[in-house]
Amino acid sequence: MEKQREKIGMDRYAIIDIGGNQLQVEPGRFHDIRCFAPNIDRSGSDTKVSMSRVLLIRDGSNVDIGYPWITEAVVRGRILHRCFEKKLVIQKIHSKKKTRRISGCRRSMIRFVIDSIHFSGRDTNNC
């Protein structure tokens, strides 16, 4: 199991606080997030972003934990595009009145990819 994780690259990751959620991110992978910063929501695709609210960084056997955040750590990435969640269908049924109401919503999301994880001036991305 441990050899499998090393092949995938699970020995390098960071946990960031973004939009009120904690997200485990790795270099080269993309993630979807609902609540992003309001000024970034309006920006177009391929916009570069850097997140400084890093809670934990693991680089091989080294683990750095922040209280509440690591001050010299930055996760850099870029926005790929906007997308939507799977449609949520809401049904309200009144059995005695023989009526029903169906409505649905699709929340807007932003897909972004992580380019690199920087900690105290050094890049932990060896891809």
PDB file of C-alpha atoms in Angstrom:
ATOM      1  CA  MET A   1       0.000   0.000   0.000  1.00  0.00           C
ATOM      2  CA  GLU A   2       2.821   2.393   0.860  1.00  0.00           C
ATOM      3  CA  LYS A   3       4.594   1.688  -2.438  1.00  0.00           C
ATOM      4  CA  GLN A   4       1.383   2.448  -4.282  1.00  0.00           C
ATOM      5  CA  ARG A   5       1.087   5.856  -2.605  1.00  0.00           C
ATOM      6  CA  GLU A   6       4.661   6.745  -3.553  1.00  0.00           C
ATOM      7  CA  LYS A   7       3.964   5.986  -7.206  1.00  0.00           C
ATOM      8  CA  ILE A   8       0.887   8.196  -7.222  1.00  0.00           C
ATOM      9  CA  GLY A   9       2.654  11.049  -5.438  1.00  0.00           C
ATOM     10  CA  MET A  10       0.645  11.011  -2.214  1.00  0.00           C
ATOM     11  CA  ASP A  11       3.776  11.865  -0.236  1.00  0.00           C
ATOM     12  CA  ARG A  12       3.459  15.558  -1.238  1.00  0.00           C
ATOM     13  CA  TYR A  13       0.242  17.359  -0.374  1.00  0.00           C
ATOM     14  CA  ALA A  14      -1.159  20.332   1.497  1.00  0.00           C
ATOM     15  CA  ILE A  15      -4.421  20.968   3.332  1.00  0.00           C
ATOM     16  CA  ILE A  16      -5.814  24.437   2.646  1.00  0.00           C
ATOM     17  CA  ASP A  17      -8.763  26.417   3.964  1.00  0.00           C
ATOM     18  CA  ILE A  18     -10.760  27.723   1.015  1.00  0.00           C
ATOM     19  CA  GLY A  19     -14.327  28.960   1.070  1.00  0.00           C
ATOM     20  CA  GLY A  20     -14.928  27.648   4.578  1.00  0.00           C
ATOM     21  CA  ASN A  21     -13.906  24.110   3.573  1.00  0.00           C
ATOM     22  CA  GLN A  22     -10.707  22.218   4.216  1.00  0.00           C
ATOM     23  CA  LEU A  23      -9.348  20.689   1.040  1.00  0.00           C
ATOM     24  CA  GLN A  24      -6.445  18.296   0.522  1.00  0.00           C
ATOM     25  CA  VAL A  25      -4.594  19.436  -2.604  1.00  0.00           C
ATOM     26  CA  GLU A  26      -1.711  17.974  -4.586  1.00  0.00           C
ATOM     27  CA  PRO A  27       0.312  19.476  -7.432  1.00  0.00           C
ATOM     28  CA  GLY A  28      -1.128  18.633 -10.840  1.00  0.00           C
ATOM     29  CA  ARG A  29      -4.655  17.720  -9.683  1.00  0.00           C
ATOM     30  CA  PHE A  30      -7.810  19.735 -10.192  1.00  0.00           C
ATOM     31  CA  HIS A  31     -10.523  20.461  -7.629  1.00  0.00           C
ATOM     32  CA  ASP A  32     -14.040  21.928  -7.671  1.00  0.00           C
ATOM     33  CA  ILE A  33     -15.066  24.505  -5.084  1.00  0.00           C
ATOM     34  CA  ARG A  34     -18.341  26.359  -4.575  1.00  0.00           C
ATOM     35  CA  CYS A  35     -17.388  29.321  -2.399  1.00  0.00           C
ATOM     36  CA  PHE A  36     -14.409  31.154  -3.813  1.00  0.00           C
ATOM     37  CA  ALA A  37     -13.380  34.756  -3.241  1.00  0.00           C
ATOM     38  CA  PRO A  38     -15.983  37.116  -4.775  1.00  0.00           C
ATOM     39  CA  ASN A  39     -13.541  39.020  -6.978  1.00  0.00           C
ATOM     40  CA  ILE A  40     -12.119  35.774  -8.404  1.00  0.00           C
ATOM     41  CA  ASP A  41     -15.603  34.445  -9.261  1.00  0.00           C
ATOM     42  CA  ARG A  42     -15.965  37.045 -12.024  1.00  0.00           C
ATOM     43  CA  SER A  43     -12.518  36.529 -13.513  1.00  0.00           C
ATOM     44  CA  GLY A  44     -12.065  34.401 -16.604  1.00  0.00           C
ATOM     45  CA  SER A  45     -10.343  31.106 -17.153  1.00  0.00           C
ATOM     46  CA  ASP A  46      -6.585  30.612 -16.765  1.00  0.00           C
ATOM     47  CA  THR A  47      -6.423  33.218 -13.984  1.00  0.00           C
ATOM     48  CA  LYS A  48      -3.583  32.577 -11.547  1.00  0.00           C
ATOM     49  CA  VAL A  49      -4.465  32.378  -7.863  1.00  0.00           C
ATOM     50  CA  SER A  50      -2.372  31.931  -4.732  1.00  0.00           C
ATOM     51  CA  MET A  51      -3.789  30.710  -1.437  1.00  0.00           C
ATOM     52  CA  SER A  52      -1.976  31.508   1.800  1.00  0.00           C
ATOM     53  CA  ARG A  53      -4.361  29.819   4.241  1.00  0.00           C
ATOM     54  CA  VAL A  54      -2.373  26.588   4.432  1.00  0.00           C
ATOM     55  CA  LEU A  55      -3.150  24.395   7.431  1.00  0.00           C
ATOM     56  CA  LEU A  56      -0.746  21.498   6.834  1.00  0.00           C
ATOM     57  CA  ILE A  57       2.028  20.560   4.421  1.00  0.00           C
ATOM     58  CA  ARG A  58       3.410  17.056   4.004  1.00  0.00           C
ATOM     59  CA  ASP A  59       6.584  16.625   1.966  1.00  0.00           C
ATOM     60  CA  GLY A  60       7.778  13.043   2.211  1.00  0.00           C
ATOM     61  CA  SER A  61       8.289  12.304   5.898  1.00  0.00           C
ATOM     62  CA  ASN A  62       8.252  16.001   6.910  1.00  0.00           C
ATOM     63  CA  VAL A  63       4.930  17.284   8.233  1.00  0.00           C
ATOM     64  CA  ASP A  64       4.443  20.974   9.076  1.00  0.00           C
ATOM     65  CA  ILE A  65       1.284  21.987  10.939  1.00  0.00           C
ATOM     66  CA  GLY A  66       0.165  25.580  11.339  1.00  0.00           C
ATOM     67  CA  TYR A  67      -1.606  27.225  14.226  1.00  0.00           C
ATOM     68  CA  PRO A  68      -4.031  28.146  12.644  1.00  0.00           C
ATOM     69  CA  TRP A  69      -2.079  28.606   9.365  1.00  0.00           C
ATOM     70  CA  ILE A  70       1.519  28.220   8.258  1.00  0.00           C
ATOM     71  CA  THR A  71       2.793  31.772   7.739  1.00  0.00           C
ATOM     72  CA  GLU A  72       5.454  31.140   5.073  1.00  0.00           C
ATOM     73  CA  ALA A  73       3.461  28.662   2.952  1.00  0.00           C
ATOM     74  CA  VAL A  74       1.671  29.447  -0.317  1.00  0.00           C
ATOM     75  CA  VAL A  75      -0.261  27.170  -2.668  1.00  0.00           C
ATOM     76  CA  ARG A  76      -0.313  28.447  -6.248  1.00  0.00           C
ATOM     77  CA  GLY A  77      -2.701  27.392  -8.969  1.00  0.00           C
ATOM     78  CA  ARG A  78      -4.926  28.613 -11.771  1.00  0.00           C
ATOM     79  CA  ILE A  79      -8.623  28.628 -12.545  1.00  0.00           C
ATOM     80  CA  LEU A  80      -9.562  26.324 -15.400  1.00  0.00           C
ATOM     81  CA  HIS A  81     -13.238  27.164 -15.940  1.00  0.00           C
ATOM     82  CA  ARG A  82     -16.635  27.556 -14.326  1.00  0.00           C
ATOM     83  CA  CYS A  83     -18.864  24.506 -14.047  1.00  0.00           C
ATOM     84  CA  PHE A  84     -22.086  23.406 -12.372  1.00  0.00           C
ATOM     85  CA  GLU A  85     -22.879  20.824  -9.732  1.00  0.00           C
ATOM     86  CA  LYS A  86     -25.164  17.914 -10.392  1.00  0.00           C
ATOM     87  CA  LYS A  87     -28.786  19.054 -10.454  1.00  0.00           C
ATOM     88  CA  LEU A  88     -30.552  18.894  -7.094  1.00  0.00           C
ATOM     89  CA  VAL A  89     -34.271  18.088  -7.467  1.00  0.00           C
ATOM     90  CA  ILE A  90     -36.627  19.240  -4.716  1.00  0.00           C
ATOM     91  CA  GLN A  91     -40.154  17.799  -4.500  1.00  0.00           C
ATOM     92  CA  LYS A  92     -42.910  19.026  -2.220  1.00  0.00           C
ATOM     93  CA  ILE A  93     -45.946  16.783  -2.123  1.00  0.00           C
ATOM     94  CA  HIS A  94     -49.197  17.594  -0.301  1.00  0.00           C
ATOM     95  CA  SER A  95     -51.032  14.279  -0.123  1.00  0.00           C
ATOM     96  CA  LYS A  96     -54.407  15.521   1.132  1.00  0.00           C
ATOM     97  CA  LYS A  97     -54.605  18.318  -1.442  1.00  0.00           C
ATOM     98  CA  LYS A  98     -53.303  16.125  -4.300  1.00  0.00           C
ATOM     99  CA  THR A  99     -50.748  18.718  -5.366  1.00  0.00           C
ATOM    100  CA  ARG A 100     -47.062  18.517  -5.930  1.00  0.00           C
ATOM    101  CA  ARG A 101     -44.338  21.013  -6.736  1.00  0.00           C
ATOM    102  CA  ILE A 102     -41.017  20.116  -8.315  1.00  0.00           C
ATOM    103  CA  SER A 103     -38.146  22.563  -8.459  1.00  0.00           C
ATOM    104  CA  GLY A 104     -34.412  22.193  -8.885  1.00  0.00           C
ATOM    105  CA  CYS A 105     -31.175  24.092  -8.718  1.00  0.00           C
ATOM    106  CA  ARG A 106     -27.620  23.732  -9.963  1.00  0.00           C
ATOM    107  CA  ARG A 107     -24.991  25.543  -7.947  1.00  0.00           C
ATOM    108  CA  SER A 108     -22.174  27.304  -9.729  1.00  0.00           C
ATOM    109  CA  MET A 109     -18.679  25.937  -9.100  1.00  0.00           C
ATOM    110  CA  ILE A 110     -15.144  26.837 -10.108  1.00  0.00           C
ATOM    111  CA  ARG A 111     -12.655  24.196 -11.232  1.00  0.00           C
ATOM    112  CA  PHE A 112      -9.024  24.988 -10.474  1.00  0.00           C
ATOM    113  CA  VAL A 113      -5.748  23.121 -10.740  1.00  0.00           C
ATOM    114  CA  ILE A 114      -2.832  23.266  -8.298  1.00  0.00           C
ATOM    115  CA  ASP A 115       0.494  24.140  -9.931  1.00  0.00           C
ATOM    116  CA  SER A 116       2.862  24.189  -6.955  1.00  0.00           C
ATOM    117  CA  ILE A 117       3.171  24.246  -3.181  1.00  0.00           C
ATOM    118  CA  HIS A 118       5.750  26.689  -1.782  1.00  0.00           C
ATOM    119  CA  PHE A 119       7.015  26.470   1.791  1.00  0.00           C
ATOM    120  CA  SER A 120       9.542  28.982   3.223  1.00  0.00           C
ATOM    121  CA  GLY A 121      10.919  29.920  -0.183  1.00  0.00           C
ATOM    122  CA  ARG A 122      11.374  26.415  -1.561  1.00  0.00           C
ATOM    123  CA  ASP A 123       9.127  24.634  -4.032  1.00  0.00           C
ATOM    124  CA  THR A 124       7.946  21.205  -2.893  1.00  0.00           C
ATOM    125  CA  ASN A 125       6.775  20.323  -6.409  1.00  0.00           C
ATOM    126  CA  ASN A 126       9.275  17.983  -8.031  1.00  0.00           C
ATOM    127  CA  CYS A 127       7.155  17.052 -11.059  1.00  0.00           C
TER     128      CYS A 127
END
